[in-house]
Amino acid sequence: MIRLETHCHTKYSKDSLLLHSLLYMKCRLCHIDAIAICEHNNIQGALKFKEYCSKRNNKVFVIVGEEIMTKSGEIIGLYLNEEISAGLSCDETIDRIIEQGGVVYVPHPYDEKRAKTVLNEDCISSNSYRVDCIECYNGRNVEDSYSVKQTSIADKYGLVKVIGSDAHTLMEIGRNYMEVDFIPKDRSEFKSVTQSCTFHTKPCIKLAHKVTKCAKLIKMIVKGNFNEIYRVINRKIKK
């Protein structure tokens, strides 16, 4: 069986420091055959990792994806050829994914700890006929109840269920994946294999959330975004 891991981040996301060399090594060690790289609001990480793997005989198949922040929360597009801008409406973002022949994928449809990034359920409802799949489990769920709620949303709208790794760190790679019959190389094949895949999940590594926060802070310091650092600290103090 083929191991497919979706919704992964690398150093090209604002909250990850994961190097492509380490990601490749971990994929090989964990027998991950295909991986969807979905950086926040860019496809550069996916394209770079795809290039990296091509130089190593494509032993890891890379799906080019993007986790896009819309006006109503995050949507993932898979099998993209062009980057999709953040800040568009939910409908327009889905339009642009479909125009590229991509997979419309809803990540973490319920998460109390990341409520600002969760896609508004009204958007899921009104676009359910255009959504190809939705996460019923996310590797960063800190509570089991979130998965229960995510599954209920998927069932409510009759959507195909997938699990998302949402890995931002090396320690998270290879823990949450789907076993499928073959490597899906386009939207049609992805839809086919996810109809009858087997889920393999493990509990969230809560330390990974702390590592992510540190990565984000380090990147802000390196870029000299001290005003943003001040705003973050100020919000924490007011809480």
Short mmCIF file of N, CA and C in Angstrom, two decimals, residues 36-158:
data_model
loop_
_atom_site.label_atom_id
_atom_site.label_comp_id
_atom_site.label_asym_id
_atom_site.label_seq_id
_atom_site.Cartn_x
_atom_site.Cartn_y
_atom_site.Cartn_z
N ALA A 36 1.65 16.05 0.32
CA ALA A 36 1.11 17.32 -0.17
C ALA A 36 1.68 18.45 0.68
N ILE A 37 2.48 19.28 0.06
CA ILE A 37 3.07 20.44 0.74
C ILE A 37 2.12 21.62 0.55
N CYS A 38 1.66 22.17 1.65
CA CYS A 38 0.64 23.23 1.61
C CYS A 38 1.08 24.40 2.47
N GLU A 39 2.00 25.19 1.95
CA GLU A 39 2.49 26.35 2.70
C GLU A 39 1.38 27.39 2.86
N HIS A 40 1.53 28.23 3.86
CA HIS A 40 0.58 29.32 4.05
C HIS A 40 0.75 30.36 2.95
N ASN A 41 -0.27 30.47 2.10
CA ASN A 41 -0.37 31.52 1.09
C ASN A 41 0.78 31.56 0.08
N ASN A 42 1.37 30.41 -0.21
CA ASN A 42 2.36 30.35 -1.29
C ASN A 42 2.56 28.91 -1.73
N ILE A 43 3.05 28.75 -2.97
CA ILE A 43 3.35 27.40 -3.46
C ILE A 43 4.86 27.20 -3.65
N GLN A 44 5.64 28.18 -3.22
CA GLN A 44 7.09 28.11 -3.44
C GLN A 44 7.72 26.91 -2.71
N GLY A 45 7.27 26.65 -1.49
CA GLY A 45 7.82 25.53 -0.74
C GLY A 45 7.56 24.21 -1.43
N ALA A 46 6.35 24.05 -1.95
CA ALA A 46 5.99 22.81 -2.64
C ALA A 46 6.80 22.64 -3.91
N LEU A 47 6.94 23.72 -4.67
CA LEU A 47 7.70 23.65 -5.92
C LEU A 47 9.18 23.34 -5.65
N LYS A 48 9.73 23.95 -4.62
CA LYS A 48 11.13 23.72 -4.27
C LYS A 48 11.35 22.29 -3.78
N PHE A 49 10.41 21.78 -2.99
CA PHE A 49 10.56 20.41 -2.49
C PHE A 49 10.37 19.41 -3.63
N LYS A 50 9.48 19.72 -4.55
CA LYS A 50 9.29 18.85 -5.72
C LYS A 50 10.57 18.79 -6.53
N GLU A 51 11.22 19.93 -6.69
CA GLU A 51 12.49 19.98 -7.41
C GLU A 51 13.56 19.18 -6.66
N TYR A 52 13.57 19.32 -5.34
CA TYR A 52 14.53 18.59 -4.50
C TYR A 52 14.36 17.09 -4.68
N CYS A 53 13.11 16.62 -4.68
CA CYS A 53 12.83 15.19 -4.81
C CYS A 53 13.13 14.67 -6.21
N SER A 54 12.93 15.52 -7.22
CA SER A 54 13.19 15.11 -8.61
C SER A 54 14.68 14.80 -8.80
N LYS A 55 15.53 15.46 -8.06
CA LYS A 55 16.97 15.22 -8.14
C LYS A 55 17.37 13.93 -7.43
N ARG A 56 16.40 13.35 -6.72
CA ARG A 56 16.63 12.09 -6.00
C ARG A 56 15.71 11.01 -6.53
N ASN A 57 15.51 11.03 -7.84
CA ASN A 57 14.74 10.01 -8.57
C ASN A 57 13.27 9.94 -8.16
N ASN A 58 12.75 11.06 -7.64
CA ASN A 58 11.31 11.14 -7.31
C ASN A 58 10.85 10.00 -6.41
N LYS A 59 11.67 9.66 -5.44
CA LYS A 59 11.29 8.59 -4.51
C LYS A 59 10.17 9.04 -3.56
N VAL A 60 9.97 10.34 -3.49
CA VAL A 60 8.82 10.90 -2.77
C VAL A 60 8.05 11.76 -3.77
N PHE A 61 6.81 11.42 -4.02
CA PHE A 61 5.99 12.20 -4.96
C PHE A 61 5.41 13.41 -4.24
N VAL A 62 5.59 14.59 -4.82
CA VAL A 62 5.15 15.83 -4.18
C VAL A 62 3.92 16.41 -4.87
N ILE A 63 2.87 16.63 -4.09
CA ILE A 63 1.66 17.30 -4.57
C ILE A 63 1.80 18.78 -4.21
N VAL A 64 1.71 19.63 -5.21
CA VAL A 64 1.85 21.07 -4.99
C VAL A 64 0.52 21.62 -4.46
N GLY A 65 0.56 22.13 -3.24
CA GLY A 65 -0.64 22.68 -2.62
C GLY A 65 -0.38 24.04 -2.00
N GLU A 66 -1.44 24.61 -1.50
CA GLU A 66 -1.36 25.92 -0.83
C GLU A 66 -2.50 26.02 0.18
N GLU A 67 -2.17 26.44 1.39
CA GLU A 67 -3.20 26.72 2.39
C GLU A 67 -3.49 28.21 2.34
N ILE A 68 -4.65 28.54 1.81
CA ILE A 68 -4.96 29.93 1.47
C ILE A 68 -5.89 30.55 2.51
N MET A 69 -5.50 31.69 3.03
CA MET A 69 -6.36 32.40 3.97
C MET A 69 -7.34 33.27 3.20
N THR A 70 -8.60 32.89 3.25
CA THR A 70 -9.66 33.67 2.59
C THR A 70 -10.26 34.64 3.61
N LYS A 71 -11.23 35.41 3.18
CA LYS A 71 -11.92 36.32 4.10
C LYS A 71 -12.74 35.56 5.14
N SER A 72 -12.95 34.26 4.88
CA SER A 72 -13.81 33.46 5.77
C SER A 72 -13.08 32.30 6.42
N GLY A 73 -11.75 32.28 6.31
CA GLY A 73 -10.99 31.17 6.88
C GLY A 73 -10.16 30.47 5.82
N GLU A 74 -9.49 29.40 6.20
CA GLU A 74 -8.53 28.76 5.32
C GLU A 74 -9.14 27.66 4.43
N ILE A 75 -8.66 27.62 3.19
CA ILE A 75 -9.00 26.59 2.23
C ILE A 75 -7.70 26.10 1.60
N ILE A 76 -7.59 24.81 1.37
CA ILE A 76 -6.42 24.26 0.70
C ILE A 76 -6.76 23.93 -0.75
N GLY A 77 -5.83 24.26 -1.62
CA GLY A 77 -5.92 23.83 -3.01
C GLY A 77 -4.78 22.86 -3.27
N LEU A 78 -5.06 21.72 -3.90
CA LEU A 78 -4.02 20.75 -4.26
C LEU A 78 -3.90 20.68 -5.78
N TYR A 79 -2.72 20.28 -6.24
CA TYR A 79 -2.41 20.17 -7.67
C TYR A 79 -2.51 21.53 -8.35
N LEU A 80 -1.92 22.52 -7.70
CA LEU A 80 -1.94 23.87 -8.25
C LEU A 80 -0.73 24.12 -9.15
N ASN A 81 -0.94 24.99 -10.13
CA ASN A 81 0.13 25.43 -11.02
C ASN A 81 0.53 26.87 -10.74
N GLU A 82 -0.42 27.62 -10.18
CA GLU A 82 -0.19 29.03 -9.89
C GLU A 82 -0.63 29.35 -8.47
N GLU A 83 0.08 30.26 -7.85
CA GLU A 83 -0.24 30.70 -6.49
C GLU A 83 -1.55 31.47 -6.49
N ILE A 84 -2.32 31.28 -5.44
CA ILE A 84 -3.60 31.99 -5.28
C ILE A 84 -3.45 32.99 -4.13
N SER A 85 -3.82 34.22 -4.38
CA SER A 85 -3.63 35.28 -3.40
C SER A 85 -4.50 35.07 -2.16
N ALA A 86 -3.97 35.47 -1.02
CA ALA A 86 -4.74 35.46 0.22
C ALA A 86 -5.71 36.65 0.21
N GLY A 87 -6.74 36.56 1.05
CA GLY A 87 -7.65 37.69 1.22
C GLY A 87 -8.81 37.75 0.27
N LEU A 88 -8.94 36.75 -0.59
CA LEU A 88 -10.09 36.71 -1.49
C LEU A 88 -11.30 36.12 -0.76
N SER A 89 -12.45 36.20 -1.37
CA SER A 89 -13.63 35.57 -0.78
C SER A 89 -13.49 34.05 -0.89
N CYS A 90 -14.26 33.37 -0.09
CA CYS A 90 -14.29 31.90 -0.14
C CYS A 90 -14.65 31.43 -1.55
N ASP A 91 -15.70 32.02 -2.12
CA ASP A 91 -16.17 31.61 -3.44
C ASP A 91 -15.12 31.82 -4.52
N GLU A 92 -14.47 32.98 -4.49
CA GLU A 92 -13.48 33.27 -5.52
C GLU A 92 -12.26 32.37 -5.39
N THR A 93 -11.87 32.07 -4.16
CA THR A 93 -10.73 31.18 -3.94
C THR A 93 -11.03 29.79 -4.51
N ILE A 94 -12.23 29.29 -4.24
CA ILE A 94 -12.63 27.99 -4.78
C ILE A 94 -12.67 28.03 -6.31
N ASP A 95 -13.17 29.12 -6.86
CA ASP A 95 -13.20 29.29 -8.32
C ASP A 95 -11.79 29.13 -8.89
N ARG A 96 -10.83 29.77 -8.25
CA ARG A 96 -9.46 29.76 -8.78
C ARG A 96 -8.80 28.39 -8.65
N ILE A 97 -9.15 27.66 -7.59
CA ILE A 97 -8.63 26.29 -7.46
C ILE A 97 -9.19 25.42 -8.57
N ILE A 98 -10.49 25.53 -8.80
CA ILE A 98 -11.16 24.72 -9.83
C ILE A 98 -10.66 25.07 -11.22
N GLU A 99 -10.40 26.37 -11.46
CA GLU A 99 -9.90 26.79 -12.77
C GLU A 99 -8.56 26.12 -13.11
N GLN A 100 -7.79 25.78 -12.07
CA GLN A 100 -6.50 25.13 -12.28
C GLN A 100 -6.61 23.60 -12.29
N GLY A 101 -7.84 23.13 -12.17
CA GLY A 101 -8.02 21.67 -12.13
C GLY A 101 -7.58 21.08 -10.81
N GLY A 102 -7.64 21.90 -9.75
CA GLY A 102 -7.16 21.46 -8.45
C GLY A 102 -8.22 20.85 -7.56
N VAL A 103 -7.77 20.28 -6.48
CA VAL A 103 -8.64 19.70 -5.46
C VAL A 103 -9.00 20.77 -4.43
N VAL A 104 -10.28 20.92 -4.16
CA VAL A 104 -10.75 21.85 -3.12
C VAL A 104 -10.84 21.06 -1.81
N TYR A 105 -10.01 21.42 -0.87
CA TYR A 105 -9.78 20.65 0.35
C TYR A 105 -9.99 21.57 1.56
N VAL A 106 -10.89 21.19 2.46
CA VAL A 106 -11.15 22.02 3.64
C VAL A 106 -10.36 21.47 4.83
N PRO A 107 -9.41 22.26 5.36
CA PRO A 107 -8.64 21.81 6.53
C PRO A 107 -9.35 22.15 7.84
N HIS A 108 -9.04 21.37 8.87
CA HIS A 108 -9.54 21.60 10.24
C HIS A 108 -10.84 22.42 10.30
N PRO A 109 -11.98 21.83 9.89
CA PRO A 109 -13.24 22.59 9.87
C PRO A 109 -13.76 22.96 11.26
N TYR A 110 -13.09 22.45 12.31
CA TYR A 110 -13.46 22.85 13.66
C TYR A 110 -12.22 22.76 14.54
N ASP A 111 -11.89 23.85 15.22
CA ASP A 111 -10.76 23.85 16.14
C ASP A 111 -10.86 25.10 17.01
N GLU A 112 -11.17 24.90 18.26
CA GLU A 112 -11.37 26.04 19.17
C GLU A 112 -10.09 26.83 19.40
N LYS A 113 -8.94 26.16 19.30
CA LYS A 113 -7.66 26.83 19.54
C LYS A 113 -7.20 27.65 18.34
N ARG A 114 -7.75 27.33 17.17
CA ARG A 114 -7.36 28.05 15.94
C ARG A 114 -8.59 28.58 15.23
N ALA A 115 -9.50 29.12 16.01
CA ALA A 115 -10.80 29.55 15.48
C ALA A 115 -10.67 30.57 14.34
N LYS A 116 -9.65 31.40 14.38
CA LYS A 116 -9.50 32.44 13.36
C LYS A 116 -9.18 31.86 11.98
N THR A 117 -8.66 30.66 11.95
CA THR A 117 -8.27 30.06 10.67
C THR A 117 -9.32 29.08 10.14
N VAL A 118 -10.27 28.71 10.97
CA VAL A 118 -11.30 27.74 10.57
C VAL A 118 -12.25 28.36 9.54
N LEU A 119 -12.52 27.62 8.48
CA LEU A 119 -13.42 28.11 7.44
C LEU A 119 -14.84 28.19 7.98
N ASN A 120 -15.47 29.33 7.76
CA ASN A 120 -16.85 29.54 8.19
C ASN A 120 -17.76 28.44 7.65
N GLU A 121 -18.57 27.85 8.52
CA GLU A 121 -19.41 26.73 8.10
C GLU A 121 -20.41 27.14 7.01
N ASP A 122 -20.81 28.40 7.00
CA ASP A 122 -21.71 28.87 5.94
C ASP A 122 -21.06 28.69 4.56
N CYS A 123 -19.73 28.90 4.50
CA CYS A 123 -19.01 28.72 3.24
C CYS A 123 -18.97 27.25 2.84
N ILE A 124 -18.79 26.39 3.84
CA ILE A 124 -18.79 24.95 3.56
C ILE A 124 -20.16 24.53 3.05
N SER A 125 -21.19 25.03 3.71
CA SER A 125 -22.56 24.68 3.33
C SER A 125 -22.89 25.12 1.90
N SER A 126 -22.60 26.38 1.59
CA SER A 126 -22.97 26.92 0.28
C SER A 126 -22.11 26.37 -0.85
N ASN A 127 -20.93 25.84 -0.51
CA ASN A 127 -20.03 25.31 -1.54
C ASN A 127 -19.82 23.81 -1.43
N SER A 128 -20.68 23.13 -0.68
CA SER A 128 -20.47 21.69 -0.45
C SER A 128 -20.41 20.89 -1.74
N TYR A 129 -21.14 21.35 -2.76
CA TYR A 129 -21.15 20.64 -4.05
C TYR A 129 -19.84 20.81 -4.81
N ARG A 130 -18.98 21.77 -4.35
CA ARG A 130 -17.70 22.02 -5.01
C ARG A 130 -16.50 21.57 -4.18
N VAL A 131 -16.76 21.16 -2.95
CA VAL A 131 -15.68 20.72 -2.06
C VAL A 131 -15.38 19.25 -2.34
N ASP A 132 -14.11 18.95 -2.61
CA ASP A 132 -13.72 17.57 -2.93
C ASP A 132 -13.49 16.72 -1.68
N CYS A 133 -13.02 17.34 -0.61
CA CYS A 133 -12.77 16.59 0.62
C CYS A 133 -12.63 17.53 1.81
N ILE A 134 -12.75 16.96 2.99
CA ILE A 134 -12.69 17.75 4.22
C ILE A 134 -12.01 16.92 5.31
N GLU A 135 -11.21 17.56 6.12
CA GLU A 135 -10.53 16.83 7.19
C GLU A 135 -11.50 16.43 8.30
N CYS A 136 -11.48 15.15 8.62
CA CYS A 136 -12.24 14.67 9.78
C CYS A 136 -11.29 14.48 10.95
N TYR A 137 -10.00 14.62 10.65
CA TYR A 137 -8.97 14.55 11.69
C TYR A 137 -7.80 15.39 11.24
N ASN A 138 -7.25 16.16 12.15
CA ASN A 138 -6.09 17.00 11.87
C ASN A 138 -5.02 16.67 12.92
N GLY A 139 -3.80 16.45 12.47
CA GLY A 139 -2.73 16.04 13.36
C GLY A 139 -2.41 17.00 14.47
N ARG A 140 -2.94 18.23 14.38
CA ARG A 140 -2.69 19.23 15.42
C ARG A 140 -3.91 19.46 16.31
N ASN A 141 -4.90 18.59 16.22
CA ASN A 141 -6.03 18.69 17.15
C ASN A 141 -5.54 18.44 18.57
N VAL A 142 -5.71 19.40 19.45
CA VAL A 142 -5.26 19.21 20.83
C VAL A 142 -6.29 18.48 21.68
N GLU A 143 -7.52 18.40 21.15
CA GLU A 143 -8.60 17.70 21.87
C GLU A 143 -9.28 16.71 20.92
N ASP A 144 -9.61 15.52 21.46
CA ASP A 144 -10.31 14.51 20.66
C ASP A 144 -11.68 14.99 20.20
N SER A 145 -12.27 15.86 20.99
CA SER A 145 -13.61 16.36 20.67
C SER A 145 -13.62 17.15 19.36
N TYR A 146 -12.47 17.73 18.99
CA TYR A 146 -12.40 18.49 17.74
C TYR A 146 -12.60 17.55 16.55
N SER A 147 -12.02 16.36 16.63
CA SER A 147 -12.16 15.38 15.55
C SER A 147 -13.61 14.91 15.43
N VAL A 148 -14.26 14.74 16.57
CA VAL A 148 -15.67 14.34 16.57
C VAL A 148 -16.50 15.39 15.86
N LYS A 149 -16.26 16.65 16.17
CA LYS A 149 -16.99 17.74 15.55
C LYS A 149 -16.67 17.84 14.06
N GLN A 150 -15.39 17.67 13.70
CA GLN A 150 -14.99 17.72 12.29
C GLN A 150 -15.68 16.63 11.49
N THR A 151 -15.76 15.44 12.08
CA THR A 151 -16.44 14.32 11.41
C THR A 151 -17.92 14.60 11.23
N SER A 152 -18.52 15.22 12.23
CA SER A 152 -19.96 15.53 12.14
C SER A 152 -20.24 16.54 11.05
N ILE A 153 -19.34 17.50 10.86
CA ILE A 153 -19.49 18.49 9.79
C ILE A 153 -19.37 17.81 8.43
N ALA A 154 -18.40 16.91 8.31
CA ALA A 154 -18.24 16.16 7.06
C ALA A 154 -19.49 15.35 6.74
N ASP A 155 -20.03 14.68 7.75
CA ASP A 155 -21.23 13.86 7.56
C ASP A 155 -22.45 14.73 7.23
N LYS A 156 -22.52 15.88 7.88
CA LYS A 156 -23.66 16.78 7.69
C LYS A 156 -23.82 17.18 6.23
N TYR A 157 -22.68 17.39 5.54
CA TYR A 157 -22.74 17.86 4.15
C TYR A 157 -22.37 16.76 3.15
N GLY A 158 -22.22 15.54 3.65
CA GLY A 158 -21.95 14.41 2.76
C GLY A 158 -20.63 14.51 2.03
#
